[in-house]
Amino acid sequence: IGGSIFTGDAGQGVDGLDVTTTVAEVHASYNYQGFKLRGLYAVNEVDGAEDVAVKHDETAAGEGFGYYLNASYDITDQFTPFVRYEVYNQYDVKYDQDGIKSSDGDVTDISFGLNYKPAENVVLKANYVIGETANGEDNNRIELGTGYAF
């Protein structure tokens, strides 16, 4: 079990822009005889996002959050199937150029996949995602990836 928090000035030296960003997360994992369960919850807040939106004539995120739960099982040293449920919202609260506050819906993904480790510290990943975008549209897809731990 662990967690972290960061808070700091995010105005980047722009005159008249007082912005503080805070990001916090808590995570946990459990391993038992090849079975692994991991989870994470994270939140962010940008105090001053409304001023950023107005000053730069763009949309700015004021708050966001996300979490996931991942379960996997090592069938062998090389093959690990997994399932992951995740929800996130980068713009849980956002501001536009007129300072109007709004909210997007949550993005939800359920992934079913397999990790294959052909060599030490190397992984090839394939998974199918049943997804839903922030405005409720289907976003199902196949994802392929590689990884290297050093």
JSON list of C-alpha atoms in Angstrom, two decimals:
[
{"chain": "A", "resi": 1, "resn": "ILE", "atom": "CA", "xyz": [0.00, 0.00, 0.00]},
{"chain": "A", "resi": 2, "resn": "GLY", "atom": "CA", "xyz": [1.34, 3.42, -0.82]},
{"chain": "A", "resi": 3, "resn": "GLY", "atom": "CA", "xyz": [0.45, 6.91, -1.87]},
{"chain": "A", "resi": 4, "resn": "SER", "atom": "CA", "xyz": [1.84, 10.23, -2.90]},
{"chain": "A", "resi": 5, "resn": "ILE", "atom": "CA", "xyz": [0.86, 13.87, -3.18]},
{"chain": "A", "resi": 6, "resn": "PHE", "atom": "CA", "xyz": [2.29, 16.80, -5.09]},
{"chain": "A", "resi": 7, "resn": "THR", "atom": "CA", "xyz": [1.28, 20.41, -4.92]},
{"chain": "A", "resi": 8, "resn": "GLY", "atom": "CA", "xyz": [2.99, 23.38, -6.46]},
{"chain": "A", "resi": 9, "resn": "ASP", "atom": "CA", "xyz": [2.88, 26.57, -8.47]},
{"chain": "A", "resi": 10, "resn": "ALA", "atom": "CA", "xyz": [1.82, 25.97, -12.07]},
{"chain": "A", "resi": 11, "resn": "GLY", "atom": "CA", "xyz": [1.53, 29.53, -13.34]},
{"chain": "A", "resi": 12, "resn": "GLN", "atom": "CA", "xyz": [4.79, 29.18, -15.29]},
{"chain": "A", "resi": 13, "resn": "GLY", "atom": "CA", "xyz": [5.77, 32.78, -14.60]},
{"chain": "A", "resi": 14, "resn": "VAL", "atom": "CA", "xyz": [2.81, 34.32, -16.46]},
{"chain": "A", "resi": 15, "resn": "ASP", "atom": "CA", "xyz": [2.00, 37.75, -15.00]},
{"chain": "A", "resi": 16, "resn": "GLY", "atom": "CA", "xyz": [-1.30, 37.85, -13.14]},
{"chain": "A", "resi": 17, "resn": "LEU", "atom": "CA", "xyz": [-1.76, 34.09, -13.21]},
{"chain": "A", "resi": 18, "resn": "ASP", "atom": "CA", "xyz": [-1.85, 32.45, -9.78]},
{"chain": "A", "resi": 19, "resn": "VAL", "atom": "CA", "xyz": [-2.27, 28.72, -10.37]},
{"chain": "A", "resi": 20, "resn": "THR", "atom": "CA", "xyz": [-1.63, 25.83, -8.00]},
{"chain": "A", "resi": 21, "resn": "THR", "atom": "CA", "xyz": [-1.78, 22.21, -9.13]},
{"chain": "A", "resi": 22, "resn": "THR", "atom": "CA", "xyz": [-2.32, 19.34, -6.71]},
{"chain": "A", "resi": 23, "resn": "VAL", "atom": "CA", "xyz": [-2.13, 15.65, -7.64]},
{"chain": "A", "resi": 24, "resn": "ALA", "atom": "CA", "xyz": [-2.65, 12.81, -5.15]},
{"chain": "A", "resi": 25, "resn": "GLU", "atom": "CA", "xyz": [-2.86, 9.05, -5.46]},
{"chain": "A", "resi": 26, "resn": "VAL", "atom": "CA", "xyz": [-3.17, 5.92, -3.36]},
{"chain": "A", "resi": 27, "resn": "HIS", "atom": "CA", "xyz": [-2.36, 2.44, -4.62]},
{"chain": "A", "resi": 28, "resn": "ALA", "atom": "CA", "xyz": [-2.24, -1.13, -3.36]},
{"chain": "A", "resi": 29, "resn": "SER", "atom": "CA", "xyz": [-1.18, -4.54, -4.63]},
{"chain": "A", "resi": 30, "resn": "TYR", "atom": "CA", "xyz": [-1.53, -8.10, -3.47]},
{"chain": "A", "resi": 31, "resn": "ASN", "atom": "CA", "xyz": [0.42, -11.10, -4.81]},
{"chain": "A", "resi": 32, "resn": "TYR", "atom": "CA", "xyz": [-0.21, -14.73, -3.93]},
{"chain": "A", "resi": 33, "resn": "GLN", "atom": "CA", "xyz": [1.07, -17.80, -5.80]},
{"chain": "A", "resi": 34, "resn": "GLY", "atom": "CA", "xyz": [0.99, -16.19, -9.25]},
{"chain": "A", "resi": 35, "resn": "PHE", "atom": "CA", "xyz": [-2.23, -14.25, -8.67]},
{"chain": "A", "resi": 36, "resn": "LYS", "atom": "CA", "xyz": [-1.81, -10.47, -8.65]},
{"chain": "A", "resi": 37, "resn": "LEU", "atom": "CA", "xyz": [-4.33, -7.82, -7.76]},
{"chain": "A", "resi": 38, "resn": "ARG", "atom": "CA", "xyz": [-3.51, -4.11, -8.14]},
{"chain": "A", "resi": 39, "resn": "GLY", "atom": "CA", "xyz": [-5.52, -0.96, -7.75]},
{"chain": "A", "resi": 40, "resn": "LEU", "atom": "CA", "xyz": [-4.98, 2.78, -7.89]},
{"chain": "A", "resi": 41, "resn": "TYR", "atom": "CA", "xyz": [-7.07, 5.90, -7.29]},
{"chain": "A", "resi": 42, "resn": "ALA", "atom": "CA", "xyz": [-5.80, 9.36, -8.29]},
{"chain": "A", "resi": 43, "resn": "VAL", "atom": "CA", "xyz": [-7.22, 12.90, -8.19]},
{"chain": "A", "resi": 44, "resn": "ASN", "atom": "CA", "xyz": [-6.00, 16.23, -9.47]},
{"chain": "A", "resi": 45, "resn": "GLU", "atom": "CA", "xyz": [-7.07, 19.81, -8.91]},
{"chain": "A", "resi": 46, "resn": "VAL", "atom": "CA", "xyz": [-5.94, 22.99, -10.60]},
{"chain": "A", "resi": 47, "resn": "ASP", "atom": "CA", "xyz": [-6.74, 25.99, -8.41]},
{"chain": "A", "resi": 48, "resn": "GLY", "atom": "CA", "xyz": [-6.87, 28.86, -10.88]},
{"chain": "A", "resi": 49, "resn": "ALA", "atom": "CA", "xyz": [-8.00, 26.85, -13.93]},
{"chain": "A", "resi": 50, "resn": "GLU", "atom": "CA", "xyz": [-10.69, 29.44, -14.66]},
{"chain": "A", "resi": 51, "resn": "ASP", "atom": "CA", "xyz": [-8.02, 32.15, -14.97]},
{"chain": "A", "resi": 52, "resn": "VAL", "atom": "CA", "xyz": [-5.96, 29.92, -17.31]},
{"chain": "A", "resi": 53, "resn": "ALA", "atom": "CA", "xyz": [-8.98, 29.36, -19.56]},
{"chain": "A", "resi": 54, "resn": "VAL", "atom": "CA", "xyz": [-9.80, 33.07, -19.78]},
{"chain": "A", "resi": 55, "resn": "LYS", "atom": "CA", "xyz": [-6.19, 34.28, -20.18]},
{"chain": "A", "resi": 56, "resn": "HIS", "atom": "CA", "xyz": [-5.29, 31.76, -22.92]},
{"chain": "A", "resi": 57, "resn": "ASP", "atom": "CA", "xyz": [-8.72, 31.56, -24.58]},
{"chain": "A", "resi": 58, "resn": "GLU", "atom": "CA", "xyz": [-8.77, 27.77, -24.17]},
{"chain": "A", "resi": 59, "resn": "THR", "atom": "CA", "xyz": [-10.49, 25.12, -22.06]},
{"chain": "A", "resi": 60, "resn": "ALA", "atom": "CA", "xyz": [-8.67, 24.28, -18.81]},
{"chain": "A", "resi": 61, "resn": "ALA", "atom": "CA", "xyz": [-9.17, 21.33, -16.49]},
{"chain": "A", "resi": 62, "resn": "GLY", "atom": "CA", "xyz": [-10.08, 22.26, -12.93]},
{"chain": "A", "resi": 63, "resn": "GLU", "atom": "CA", "xyz": [-10.45, 18.77, -11.49]},
{"chain": "A", "resi": 64, "resn": "GLY", "atom": "CA", "xyz": [-10.05, 15.20, -12.62]},
{"chain": "A", "resi": 65, "resn": "PHE", "atom": "CA", "xyz": [-9.87, 11.71, -11.21]},
{"chain": "A", "resi": 66, "resn": "GLY", "atom": "CA", "xyz": [-9.24, 8.12, -12.20]},
{"chain": "A", "resi": 67, "resn": "TYR", "atom": "CA", "xyz": [-9.03, 4.64, -10.80]},
{"chain": "A", "resi": 68, "resn": "TYR", "atom": "CA", "xyz": [-8.37, 1.09, -11.92]},
{"chain": "A", "resi": 69, "resn": "LEU", "atom": "CA", "xyz": [-8.42, -2.44, -10.62]},
{"chain": "A", "resi": 70, "resn": "ASN", "atom": "CA", "xyz": [-6.24, -5.04, -12.38]},
{"chain": "A", "resi": 71, "resn": "ALA", "atom": "CA", "xyz": [-6.22, -8.81, -11.79]},
{"chain": "A", "resi": 72, "resn": "SER", "atom": "CA", "xyz": [-3.75, -11.21, -13.40]},
{"chain": "A", "resi": 73, "resn": "TYR", "atom": "CA", "xyz": [-2.48, -14.74, -13.03]},
{"chain": "A", "resi": 74, "resn": "ASP", "atom": "CA", "xyz": [0.94, -16.09, -14.05]},
{"chain": "A", "resi": 75, "resn": "ILE", "atom": "CA", "xyz": [0.08, -19.31, -15.89]},
{"chain": "A", "resi": 76, "resn": "THR", "atom": "CA", "xyz": [3.80, -19.76, -16.57]},
{"chain": "A", "resi": 77, "resn": "ASP", "atom": "CA", "xyz": [6.83, -17.48, -16.36]},
{"chain": "A", "resi": 78, "resn": "GLN", "atom": "CA", "xyz": [5.99, -16.35, -19.90]},
{"chain": "A", "resi": 79, "resn": "PHE", "atom": "CA", "xyz": [2.18, -16.11, -20.06]},
{"chain": "A", "resi": 80, "resn": "THR", "atom": "CA", "xyz": [0.00, -13.88, -17.89]},
{"chain": "A", "resi": 81, "resn": "PRO", "atom": "CA", "xyz": [-3.65, -13.23, -18.74]},
{"chain": "A", "resi": 82, "resn": "PHE", "atom": "CA", "xyz": [-5.24, -10.18, -17.13]},
{"chain": "A", "resi": 83, "resn": "VAL", "atom": "CA", "xyz": [-8.44, -8.22, -16.77]},
{"chain": "A", "resi": 84, "resn": "ARG", "atom": "CA", "xyz": [-8.59, -4.52, -15.91]},
{"chain": "A", "resi": 85, "resn": "TYR", "atom": "CA", "xyz": [-11.47, -2.18, -15.07]},
{"chain": "A", "resi": 86, "resn": "GLU", "atom": "CA", "xyz": [-10.74, 1.54, -15.24]},
{"chain": "A", "resi": 87, "resn": "VAL", "atom": "CA", "xyz": [-12.66, 4.78, -15.02]},
{"chain": "A", "resi": 88, "resn": "TYR", "atom": "CA", "xyz": [-11.25, 8.27, -15.48]},
{"chain": "A", "resi": 89, "resn": "ASN", "atom": "CA", "xyz": [-12.33, 11.80, -16.17]},
{"chain": "A", "resi": 90, "resn": "GLN", "atom": "CA", "xyz": [-9.67, 14.31, -17.11]},
{"chain": "A", "resi": 91, "resn": "TYR", "atom": "CA", "xyz": [-12.20, 17.14, -17.07]},
{"chain": "A", "resi": 92, "resn": "ASP", "atom": "CA", "xyz": [-14.46, 16.33, -14.12]},
{"chain": "A", "resi": 93, "resn": "VAL", "atom": "CA", "xyz": [-14.65, 20.12, -13.74]},
{"chain": "A", "resi": 94, "resn": "LYS", "atom": "CA", "xyz": [-13.46, 22.35, -16.57]},
{"chain": "A", "resi": 95, "resn": "TYR", "atom": "CA", "xyz": [-13.66, 25.99, -17.55]},
{"chain": "A", "resi": 96, "resn": "ASP", "atom": "CA", "xyz": [-14.01, 27.56, -20.97]},
{"chain": "A", "resi": 97, "resn": "GLN", "atom": "CA", "xyz": [-12.99, 30.97, -22.31]},
{"chain": "A", "resi": 98, "resn": "ASP", "atom": "CA", "xyz": [-15.95, 32.65, -20.63]},
{"chain": "A", "resi": 99, "resn": "GLY", "atom": "CA", "xyz": [-15.15, 31.07, -17.26]},
{"chain": "A", "resi": 100, "resn": "ILE", "atom": "CA", "xyz": [-18.16, 28.77, -17.51]},
{"chain": "A", "resi": 101, "resn": "LYS", "atom": "CA", "xyz": [-17.78, 25.61, -15.45]},
{"chain": "A", "resi": 102, "resn": "SER", "atom": "CA", "xyz": [-18.87, 22.31, -17.02]},
{"chain": "A", "resi": 103, "resn": "SER", "atom": "CA", "xyz": [-18.25, 18.59, -16.68]},
{"chain": "A", "resi": 104, "resn": "ASP", "atom": "CA", "xyz": [-17.58, 15.74, -19.09]},
{"chain": "A", "resi": 105, "resn": "GLY", "atom": "CA", "xyz": [-18.75, 12.21, -18.50]},
{"chain": "A", "resi": 106, "resn": "ASP", "atom": "CA", "xyz": [-16.47, 9.46, -17.33]},
{"chain": "A", "resi": 107, "resn": "VAL", "atom": "CA", "xyz": [-14.44, 7.27, -19.67]},
{"chain": "A", "resi": 108, "resn": "THR", "atom": "CA", "xyz": [-14.85, 3.58, -18.80]},
{"chain": "A", "resi": 109, "resn": "ASP", "atom": "CA", "xyz": [-12.72, 0.70, -20.11]},
{"chain": "A", "resi": 110, "resn": "ILE", "atom": "CA", "xyz": [-12.79, -3.03, -19.40]},
{"chain": "A", "resi": 111, "resn": "SER", "atom": "CA", "xyz": [-9.73, -4.81, -20.83]},
{"chain": "A", "resi": 112, "resn": "PHE", "atom": "CA", "xyz": [-9.09, -8.51, -21.33]},
{"chain": "A", "resi": 113, "resn": "GLY", "atom": "CA", "xyz": [-5.57, -9.39, -22.37]},
{"chain": "A", "resi": 114, "resn": "LEU", "atom": "CA", "xyz": [-2.46, -11.48, -22.34]},
{"chain": "A", "resi": 115, "resn": "ASN", "atom": "CA", "xyz": [1.15, -10.58, -21.53]},
{"chain": "A", "resi": 116, "resn": "TYR", "atom": "CA", "xyz": [3.86, -12.69, -23.14]},
{"chain": "A", "resi": 117, "resn": "LYS", "atom": "CA", "xyz": [7.44, -12.46, -21.85]},
{"chain": "A", "resi": 118, "resn": "PRO", "atom": "CA", "xyz": [9.80, -13.83, -24.54]},
{"chain": "A", "resi": 119, "resn": "ALA", "atom": "CA", "xyz": [12.91, -12.75, -22.60]},
{"chain": "A", "resi": 120, "resn": "GLU", "atom": "CA", "xyz": [13.79, -11.35, -19.18]},
{"chain": "A", "resi": 121, "resn": "ASN", "atom": "CA", "xyz": [12.56, -7.74, -18.79]},
{"chain": "A", "resi": 122, "resn": "VAL", "atom": "CA", "xyz": [10.69, -7.84, -22.15]},
{"chain": "A", "resi": 123, "resn": "VAL", "atom": "CA", "xyz": [6.90, -8.09, -22.51]},
{"chain": "A", "resi": 124, "resn": "LEU", "atom": "CA", "xyz": [4.58, -8.21, -25.51]},
{"chain": "A", "resi": 125, "resn": "LYS", "atom": "CA", "xyz": [1.01, -7.27, -24.69]},
{"chain": "A", "resi": 126, "resn": "ALA", "atom": "CA", "xyz": [-2.30, -7.79, -26.49]},
{"chain": "A", "resi": 127, "resn": "ASN", "atom": "CA", "xyz": [-5.71, -6.91, -25.17]},
{"chain": "A", "resi": 128, "resn": "TYR", "atom": "CA", "xyz": [-9.28, -6.22, -26.20]},
{"chain": "A", "resi": 129, "resn": "VAL", "atom": "CA", "xyz": [-10.98, -3.18, -24.67]},
{"chain": "A", "resi": 130, "resn": "ILE", "atom": "CA", "xyz": [-14.70, -2.74, -24.20]},
{"chain": "A", "resi": 131, "resn": "GLY", "atom": "CA", "xyz": [-14.77, 1.03, -23.86]},
{"chain": "A", "resi": 132, "resn": "GLU", "atom": "CA", "xyz": [-17.14, 3.94, -23.52]},
{"chain": "A", "resi": 133, "resn": "THR", "atom": "CA", "xyz": [-16.12, 7.54, -24.21]},
{"chain": "A", "resi": 134, "resn": "ALA", "atom": "CA", "xyz": [-16.98, 10.53, -22.03]},
{"chain": "A", "resi": 135, "resn": "ASN", "atom": "CA", "xyz": [-20.07, 11.24, -24.16]},
{"chain": "A", "resi": 136, "resn": "GLY", "atom": "CA", "xyz": [-21.31, 7.64, -23.99]},
{"chain": "A", "resi": 137, "resn": "GLU", "atom": "CA", "xyz": [-20.11, 6.36, -27.37]},
{"chain": "A", "resi": 138, "resn": "ASP", "atom": "CA", "xyz": [-18.64, 2.87, -27.80]},
{"chain": "A", "resi": 139, "resn": "ASN", "atom": "CA", "xyz": [-14.86, 2.81, -28.02]},
{"chain": "A", "resi": 140, "resn": "ASN", "atom": "CA", "xyz": [-14.11, -0.91, -28.36]},
{"chain": "A", "resi": 141, "resn": "ARG", "atom": "CA", "xyz": [-10.64, -1.66, -29.70]},
{"chain": "A", "resi": 142, "resn": "ILE", "atom": "CA", "xyz": [-7.70, -4.02, -29.90]},
{"chain": "A", "resi": 143, "resn": "GLU", "atom": "CA", "xyz": [-4.44, -2.80, -28.35]},
{"chain": "A", "resi": 144, "resn": "LEU", "atom": "CA", "xyz": [-0.95, -4.16, -28.92]},
{"chain": "A", "resi": 145, "resn": "GLY", "atom": "CA", "xyz": [2.08, -3.05, -26.95]},
{"chain": "A", "resi": 146, "resn": "THR", "atom": "CA", "xyz": [5.63, -3.81, -25.91]},
{"chain": "A", "resi": 147, "resn": "GLY", "atom": "CA", "xyz": [7.53, -3.11, -22.76]},
{"chain": "A", "resi": 148, "resn": "TYR", "atom": "CA", "xyz": [11.08, -3.25, -21.49]},
{"chain": "A", "resi": 149, "resn": "ALA", "atom": "CA", "xyz": [12.09, -2.99, -17.83]},
{"chain": "A", "resi": 150, "resn": "PHE", "atom": "CA", "xyz": [15.60, -1.74, -17.14]}
]
